[in-house]
Coordinates of C-alpha atoms and ligand atoms in Angstrom, one line a residue:
M1 CA 0.0 0.0 -0.3
T2 CA 1.6 3.5 -1.1
A3 CA 1.0 6.2 2.0
D4 CA -1.1 8.9 1.3
L5 CA 1.2 11.7 1.4
T6 CA -1.4 14.2 1.3
R7 CA -2.4 13.1 5.0
P8 CA 0.8 12.1 7.3
V9 CA 0.2 10.2 10.1
L10 CA 1.9 12.4 12.6
P11 CA 2.1 12.2 16.5
L12 CA 0.4 15.5 17.3
R13 CA -0.1 16.2 20.8
P14 CA -3.9 15.1 21.4
E15 CA -4.1 18.3 23.0
L16 CA -3.3 20.2 19.7
A17 CA -5.5 18.0 17.2
G18 CA -7.7 20.9 15.2
L19 CA -6.2 23.9 16.6
E20 CA -5.6 26.5 14.2
P21 CA -2.5 29.3 14.8
Y22 CA -3.2 32.3 17.1
G23 CA -3.1 35.4 15.4
A24 CA -5.1 38.6 15.1
P25 CA -6.3 39.1 11.4
Q26 CA -3.4 41.1 9.4
L27 CA -5.7 43.0 6.7
D28 CA -4.4 45.6 4.2
V29 CA -6.6 48.8 5.2
P30 CA -6.2 52.3 5.7
Y31 CA -6.4 52.5 9.4
L32 CA -4.7 49.6 11.8
L33 CA -6.2 50.0 15.2
N34 CA -6.4 46.2 15.9
V35 CA -3.2 44.8 17.7
N36 CA -2.4 47.9 20.3
E37 CA 0.9 49.0 18.6
N38 CA 2.5 52.3 18.7
P39 CA 1.2 54.4 15.7
Y40 CA 4.0 56.0 15.1
A41 CA 7.1 55.0 13.1
P42 CA 10.6 54.9 14.2
S43 CA 12.1 58.7 13.8
P44 CA 14.5 58.9 11.2
Q45 CA 17.5 59.8 13.8
V46 CA 16.0 56.4 15.4
I47 CA 16.4 54.4 12.2
A48 CA 20.1 56.1 11.2
S49 CA 20.9 54.8 15.2
I50 CA 19.4 51.3 14.6
A51 CA 20.9 51.1 11.2
D52 CA 24.2 52.1 12.3
A53 CA 24.4 49.3 15.0
V54 CA 23.1 46.5 12.8
T55 CA 26.2 47.5 10.5
R56 CA 28.3 47.0 13.3
A57 CA 26.6 43.8 14.5
A58 CA 26.9 42.4 10.9
A59 CA 30.5 42.5 10.8
G60 CA 30.5 40.0 14.1
L61 CA 27.9 37.9 12.6
N62 CA 30.2 34.7 12.0
R63 CA 30.4 34.5 15.7
Y64 CA 27.8 33.4 18.2
P65 CA 26.2 36.5 20.3
D66 CA 26.7 36.7 23.7
R67 CA 24.2 34.3 25.4
D68 CA 23.4 36.6 28.6
F69 CA 23.7 40.0 26.9
P70 CA 25.0 42.1 29.8
A71 CA 25.2 45.2 28.2
L72 CA 21.3 44.9 26.8
R73 CA 20.2 44.1 30.5
A74 CA 22.2 47.0 32.0
D75 CA 20.2 49.3 29.2
L76 CA 17.2 48.0 30.4
A77 CA 17.4 48.4 34.1
A78 CA 18.3 51.9 33.1
Y79 CA 15.6 52.7 31.0
L80 CA 13.5 51.1 34.2
L81 CA 14.8 53.1 36.4
A82 CA 14.3 56.2 34.1
E83 CA 10.6 55.4 33.5
S84 CA 9.4 54.2 37.1
G85 CA 12.0 55.5 39.5
V86 CA 12.6 51.9 40.4
A87 CA 16.2 50.7 40.5
V88 CA 17.1 47.3 39.8
A89 CA 20.6 45.3 38.8
P90 CA 21.3 44.2 35.2
E91 CA 21.3 40.8 36.8
Q92 CA 17.6 41.4 37.8
V93 CA 16.7 41.8 34.2
W94 CA 15.9 39.0 31.9
A95 CA 14.9 39.4 28.0
A96 CA 13.7 37.1 25.2
N97 CA 12.0 37.9 21.7
G98 CA 8.9 39.5 22.9
S99 CA 7.2 38.9 26.5
N100 CA 5.6 36.1 24.6
E101 CA 8.9 34.0 24.4
I102 CA 9.6 35.7 28.4
M103 CA 6.0 34.1 29.7
L104 CA 7.0 30.8 27.8
H105 CA 10.2 30.9 29.6
V106 CA 8.4 31.3 33.0
L107 CA 6.1 28.3 32.1
Q108 CA 9.1 26.3 31.2
A109 CA 10.9 26.8 34.7
F110 CA 8.1 27.1 36.7
G111 CA 5.0 25.1 35.0
G112 CA 4.8 21.7 33.6
P113 CA 3.1 18.6 33.6
G114 CA 1.0 18.4 37.2
R115 CA 1.3 21.9 37.7
T116 CA -1.2 24.9 37.6
A117 CA -1.1 28.3 36.2
L118 CA -3.5 30.9 37.1
S119 CA -5.5 34.0 35.7
F120 CA -8.2 36.0 36.5
A121 CA -10.6 36.5 32.7
P122 CA -11.2 38.5 30.8
T123 CA -7.2 38.7 29.8
Y124 CA -4.9 38.3 27.5
S125 CA -5.8 35.2 25.2
M126 CA -2.2 33.9 24.9
Y127 CA -2.1 32.8 28.3
P128 CA -4.2 30.1 28.1
E129 CA -1.8 28.8 25.0
Y130 CA 1.8 29.0 27.0
A131 CA 0.3 26.9 29.7
R132 CA -1.0 24.4 26.8
D133 CA 2.6 24.5 25.1
T134 CA 4.0 23.9 28.2
S135 CA 1.8 21.0 29.5
T136 CA 0.9 23.4 32.2
A137 CA -2.9 23.0 33.9
W138 CA -4.5 26.3 33.0
V139 CA -7.4 28.0 35.8
A140 CA -8.8 31.4 34.7
G141 CA -10.9 33.0 37.9
R142 CA -13.2 35.9 37.5
R143 CA -12.6 39.5 37.7
E144 CA -15.5 41.7 38.7
D145 CA -18.3 43.3 36.2
D146 CA -15.8 46.4 36.2
F147 CA -13.0 44.6 35.1
S148 CA -11.3 44.9 38.8
L149 CA -10.0 42.0 40.3
D150 CA -11.3 41.7 43.8
A151 CA -8.3 40.7 46.5
G152 CA -10.7 37.9 48.2
V153 CA -11.3 36.4 45.1
A154 CA -7.5 36.6 43.9
R155 CA -6.9 34.8 47.6
A156 CA -9.6 32.1 47.1
A157 CA -8.5 31.0 43.8
I158 CA -4.8 30.7 44.9
A159 CA -5.7 28.8 48.1
E160 CA -7.8 26.4 46.1
H161 CA -5.7 25.4 43.2
H162 CA -2.2 25.7 44.5
P163 CA -0.7 27.5 41.4
S164 CA 3.3 27.2 40.8
V165 CA 2.4 30.1 38.4
V166 CA 0.0 33.3 38.9
L167 CA -0.5 35.8 36.0
L168 CA -1.5 39.2 36.0
A169 CA -2.1 41.5 33.4
S170 CA -2.1 45.3 34.8
P171 CA -3.2 47.3 32.6
N172 CA -4.9 44.4 31.7
N173 CA -5.6 43.4 27.9
P174 CA -8.4 43.4 26.6
T175 CA -9.9 45.7 28.9
G176 CA -7.0 48.2 29.6
T177 CA -8.0 48.2 33.3
A178 CA -5.0 48.6 36.1
L179 CA -4.8 46.4 39.6
A180 CA -4.9 48.4 42.6
R181 CA -2.0 47.9 44.6
E182 CA -3.6 46.1 47.4
T183 CA -4.8 43.4 45.2
V184 CA -1.6 43.0 43.8
L185 CA -0.3 42.9 47.6
A186 CA -3.0 40.2 48.3
V187 CA -2.0 38.3 45.5
L188 CA 1.7 37.9 46.3
D189 CA 0.8 37.1 50.0
A190 CA -1.4 34.2 49.0
A191 CA 0.9 33.0 46.9
A192 CA 3.5 33.0 49.1
Q193 CA 1.6 30.3 51.3
V194 CA 1.3 27.9 48.4
P195 CA 3.3 24.6 49.3
G196 CA 6.3 24.5 47.4
G197 CA 6.3 28.3 46.0
C198 CA 4.7 30.0 43.8
V199 CA 5.6 32.6 41.2
V200 CA 3.5 36.1 40.3
V201 CA 4.1 37.9 36.9
V202 CA 2.5 41.2 36.5
D203 CA 2.3 41.9 32.7
E204 CA 3.3 45.3 32.5
A205 CA 3.1 45.1 28.4
Y206 CA 1.4 48.5 28.6
G207 CA 2.6 49.9 31.8
E208 CA 4.4 53.1 30.3
F209 CA 0.6 54.4 29.5
R210 CA -0.5 54.3 33.1
R211 CA -2.3 57.3 34.2
R212 CA -1.1 59.5 36.8
G213 CA -0.9 57.8 40.2
T214 CA -1.4 54.4 38.9
P215 CA 1.6 52.3 40.5
S216 CA 3.8 49.6 38.8
A217 CA 4.7 46.6 40.6
L218 CA 8.4 47.2 40.0
E219 CA 7.6 49.2 42.9
L220 CA 7.3 45.9 45.1
L221 CA 10.0 43.8 43.7
A222 CA 12.6 44.5 46.7
D223 CA 10.4 42.8 48.8
H224 CA 8.9 40.0 46.7
P225 CA 11.3 37.6 45.5
H226 CA 8.6 35.6 43.8
L227 CA 7.3 38.3 41.5
A228 CA 8.5 39.4 38.1
V229 CA 7.2 42.0 36.1
S230 CA 7.3 41.8 32.8
R231 CA 7.5 44.4 30.0
T232 CA 7.8 44.8 26.1
M233 CA 9.3 47.3 23.8
S234 CA 6.4 46.5 21.4
K235 CA 3.7 48.5 22.5
A236 CA 5.0 52.0 24.3
F237 CA 8.5 51.8 22.8
G238 CA 6.9 51.7 19.0
L239 CA 9.2 48.6 18.4
A240 CA 6.9 45.2 18.0
G241 CA 8.6 44.5 14.8
A242 CA 12.0 43.9 16.7
R243 CA 10.5 41.5 18.9
V244 CA 12.0 42.3 21.9
G245 CA 10.4 41.6 25.5
Y246 CA 12.2 41.6 29.3
L247 CA 11.2 40.8 32.9
A248 CA 12.4 42.7 36.1
T249 CA 12.4 40.0 39.4
A250 CA 15.1 38.6 41.6
P251 CA 18.2 37.4 40.8
A252 CA 17.5 33.7 41.4
F253 CA 14.2 34.0 39.5
V254 CA 16.2 35.2 36.3
D255 CA 19.1 32.2 37.1
A256 CA 16.2 29.8 36.3
L257 CA 14.9 31.4 33.2
R258 CA 18.7 30.8 32.2
V259 CA 18.2 27.3 32.6
V260 CA 15.4 27.0 30.2
R261 CA 16.5 29.2 27.4
L262 CA 17.4 28.2 23.9
P263 CA 21.5 29.1 23.7
Y264 CA 21.9 32.2 21.9
H265 CA 17.8 32.6 21.6
L266 CA 18.4 36.8 21.3
S267 CA 20.5 37.2 18.4
A268 CA 23.1 39.8 17.9
V269 CA 20.9 42.0 15.5
T270 CA 18.1 42.2 18.0
Q271 CA 20.3 42.9 20.7
A272 CA 21.9 45.6 18.6
V273 CA 18.2 47.1 17.6
A274 CA 17.3 47.2 21.1
R275 CA 20.2 48.9 22.6
A276 CA 20.2 51.6 19.5
A277 CA 16.3 52.2 20.2
L278 CA 16.7 52.5 24.0
A279 CA 19.3 55.1 23.6
H280 CA 16.4 57.3 22.2
A281 CA 14.3 56.5 25.3
P282 CA 13.7 60.0 26.5
E283 CA 12.2 61.0 22.8
L284 CA 10.0 58.1 22.7
M285 CA 9.0 58.7 26.1
A286 CA 7.5 62.0 25.2
Q287 CA 5.3 60.2 22.6
V288 CA 3.8 58.3 25.0
G289 CA 2.3 61.2 26.7
A290 CA 0.8 62.7 23.6
L291 CA -0.9 58.7 23.0
R292 CA -2.0 59.1 26.8
D293 CA -3.5 62.4 26.3
E294 CA -5.9 60.9 23.0
R295 CA -6.4 57.5 24.9
D296 CA -8.2 59.7 27.7
A297 CA -9.8 62.0 24.9
L298 CA -11.2 59.1 23.2
V299 CA -12.6 57.5 26.5
E300 CA -14.4 61.1 27.1
W301 CA -15.8 60.9 23.5
L302 CA -17.3 57.4 23.5
R303 CA -19.0 58.3 27.1
A304 CA -20.1 61.3 25.7
H305 CA -21.7 59.0 22.9
G306 CA -23.6 56.7 25.2
L307 CA -21.3 54.4 25.2
Q308 CA -19.9 52.0 28.2
V309 CA -16.2 52.3 28.2
A310 CA -13.7 50.5 30.6
D311 CA -11.1 52.6 32.7
S312 CA -8.0 52.7 30.6
D313 CA -4.2 52.8 31.4
A314 CA -3.3 50.9 28.2
N315 CA -3.0 52.1 24.8
F316 CA -6.4 50.9 23.7
V317 CA -10.1 51.4 25.0
L318 CA -12.7 48.7 25.3
F319 CA -16.3 50.0 24.6
G320 CA -19.6 48.5 24.1
T321 CA -22.0 47.1 24.7
F322 CA -23.5 46.3 20.9
T323 CA -26.2 43.3 20.7
D324 CA -24.4 42.6 17.2
R325 CA -20.7 43.5 17.7
R326 CA -19.4 41.3 14.4
A327 CA -22.0 43.7 12.5
V328 CA -20.3 46.8 13.9
W329 CA -16.9 45.3 13.4
Q330 CA -17.4 44.5 10.0
G331 CA -19.1 47.8 9.1
L332 CA -15.8 49.8 10.6
L333 CA -13.4 47.8 8.3
D334 CA -15.8 48.2 5.3
R335 CA -14.8 51.8 5.9
G336 CA -11.1 51.0 6.2
V337 CA -11.1 51.0 10.0
L338 CA -9.8 47.6 11.3
I339 CA -10.4 47.2 15.2
R340 CA -10.6 43.6 17.4
E341 CA -13.4 42.0 18.5
V342 CA -12.2 40.6 21.9
G343 CA -13.3 40.8 25.2
P344 CA -16.7 39.7 27.0
Q345 CA -19.7 39.5 24.3
G346 CA -20.8 42.8 23.0
W347 CA -17.2 44.6 23.8
L348 CA -14.6 45.8 21.1
R349 CA -10.9 46.9 21.4
V350 CA -9.8 49.9 19.5
S351 CA -5.9 50.8 19.8
V352 CA -5.0 54.5 20.2
G353 CA -3.7 55.9 16.9
T354 CA -2.8 58.9 15.2
P355 CA -5.3 62.1 15.7
Q356 CA -6.0 61.2 11.9
E357 CA -6.8 57.4 12.9
T358 CA -8.7 58.1 15.3
A359 CA -10.9 61.1 13.7
A360 CA -11.6 58.2 11.0
F361 CA -12.2 55.7 13.4
K362 CA -14.9 58.0 15.1
D363 CA -16.4 58.9 11.8
A364 CA -17.0 55.5 10.9
L365 CA -18.2 54.4 13.9
V366 CA -21.0 57.3 14.3
E367 CA -22.2 55.9 10.6
V368 CA -22.1 52.5 11.7
A369 CA -23.7 52.5 15.3
G370 CA -25.6 55.5 14.5
L371 CA -24.5 57.3 17.5
Ligands
PLP1 C1 0.9 43.3 23.6 C2 1.1 42.1 24.6 C3 2.1 41.9 25.0 C4 3.6 41.6 24.2 O1 3.9 40.9 23.6 P1 5.4 40.9 23.0 O2 5.8 38.9 22.6 O3 6.2 41.5 23.8 O4 5.2 41.6 21.3 C5 2.4 41.0 26.2 N1 1.2 40.9 27.3 C6 -0.3 41.4 26.7 C7 -1.0 41.3 27.5 C8 0.2 42.2 25.6 O5 -0.9 42.7 25.1

C-alpha cells in the first residue's frame, strides 16, 4: 500500500488536534487599530541609529551572540529606573524575543506537567496557550463586572488551586484596567503561602501608558523575590517588529530562566536594535505622553456618545456594548478601519492611533452605530 503523502500520520499531541494558530487578522486596510501597536514609525534619527548598530553587528555575525547579553540588560535596567524610578541591577533583568517568549521561559521553568497556572478572565488570550504548550494546567478565575480583581476572590482562587504560576496583566488586555496595589499585594501574600512555592508575574506590557497615580508593580520587587514584572518594547516603545520583551525580578528567578532558554536565543542583531532604540528612550517617552492624552480624549468621546467604556491605563479602549458587535466590527472594516473583536460579549477594542486615525475611527463609528 502506498502512503497518502497529503495526509501523513503525525504523532500530534492530542491536546493540539484540530487547533488553528493564534493571531489577529492581518488585513491591508488604511487604519490599523487592532493590535495596540504604537502608530508612529521610528523617527529618522532612531532609524539611523538602528541601521548603524546593525551594520556594526553584521561585521561579527560569523560569531554566536553573547548568551547573557549583559549590556542590553544594563540598558534595560537604566530605562526602568528612568521610567518608573525603581532601581534594579542588570542581573535582575532578563530579555527574550517578545514578552511572549519571556512567558514561555517562565512556564518552562515554573510550570509543567502536574502544575497549574492561574489568571483571571477576561485577560490576554495567549496565557492559556503558553500553559498548553508547556503542558501546564490552566485555571481562569473571574474578574468583577468593572474588570477589577477582588483581592478576596484572588486569595481564594490561589488557596484552592495551589498554582505554581499566577499571571496578572496590569494594565489588563483586552480591558485596559490596571490592578490596585492592594490586590497585587494580596496575590503576592497568598502566593507566598502555596506549599512548594508560587511565582507571580505582573505583565506590564502597557505599563508606560498608566495614568498618573497608577502604581507599577516594579515598586514591589524589592520585598517580593517571587514576583516578576514583565515589560515589552512592542507597545509604548514602538518596536513591535524587533521582538524584544523583558522582565525584572530577583536574581535567583532570572537564574531559573537561564536554564530553560535556548542558547543564543537573542540574536546579535536583535540585541543591537534594542540597544540603539533604548538610547533614544527620552524622545519615545515624550510621544507616549501624547498617546495617553489621545486615549483619555477618546474615552471621554465614547462616553459622551452614550457608550460604556472600561477605565483604561493602556493604549487601547474597550467599549460597547453592542447586541451585534460583529456587525459593528464589519461596518468599520468596510470603511477601512480595522479594530479587534475581542473580550466579553458585546464589547469591542480599539487601539489609540494618530489623531488622524482616531478621527477616521470616530467618523466610521458614528455612521455604523448611529451614535
Ligand atoms: C501585546 C502584549 C504583550 C507583548 O507581547 P510581545 O511578545 O512583547 O510583543 C504582552 N502581554 C500582553 C497582555 C499584551 O497585550
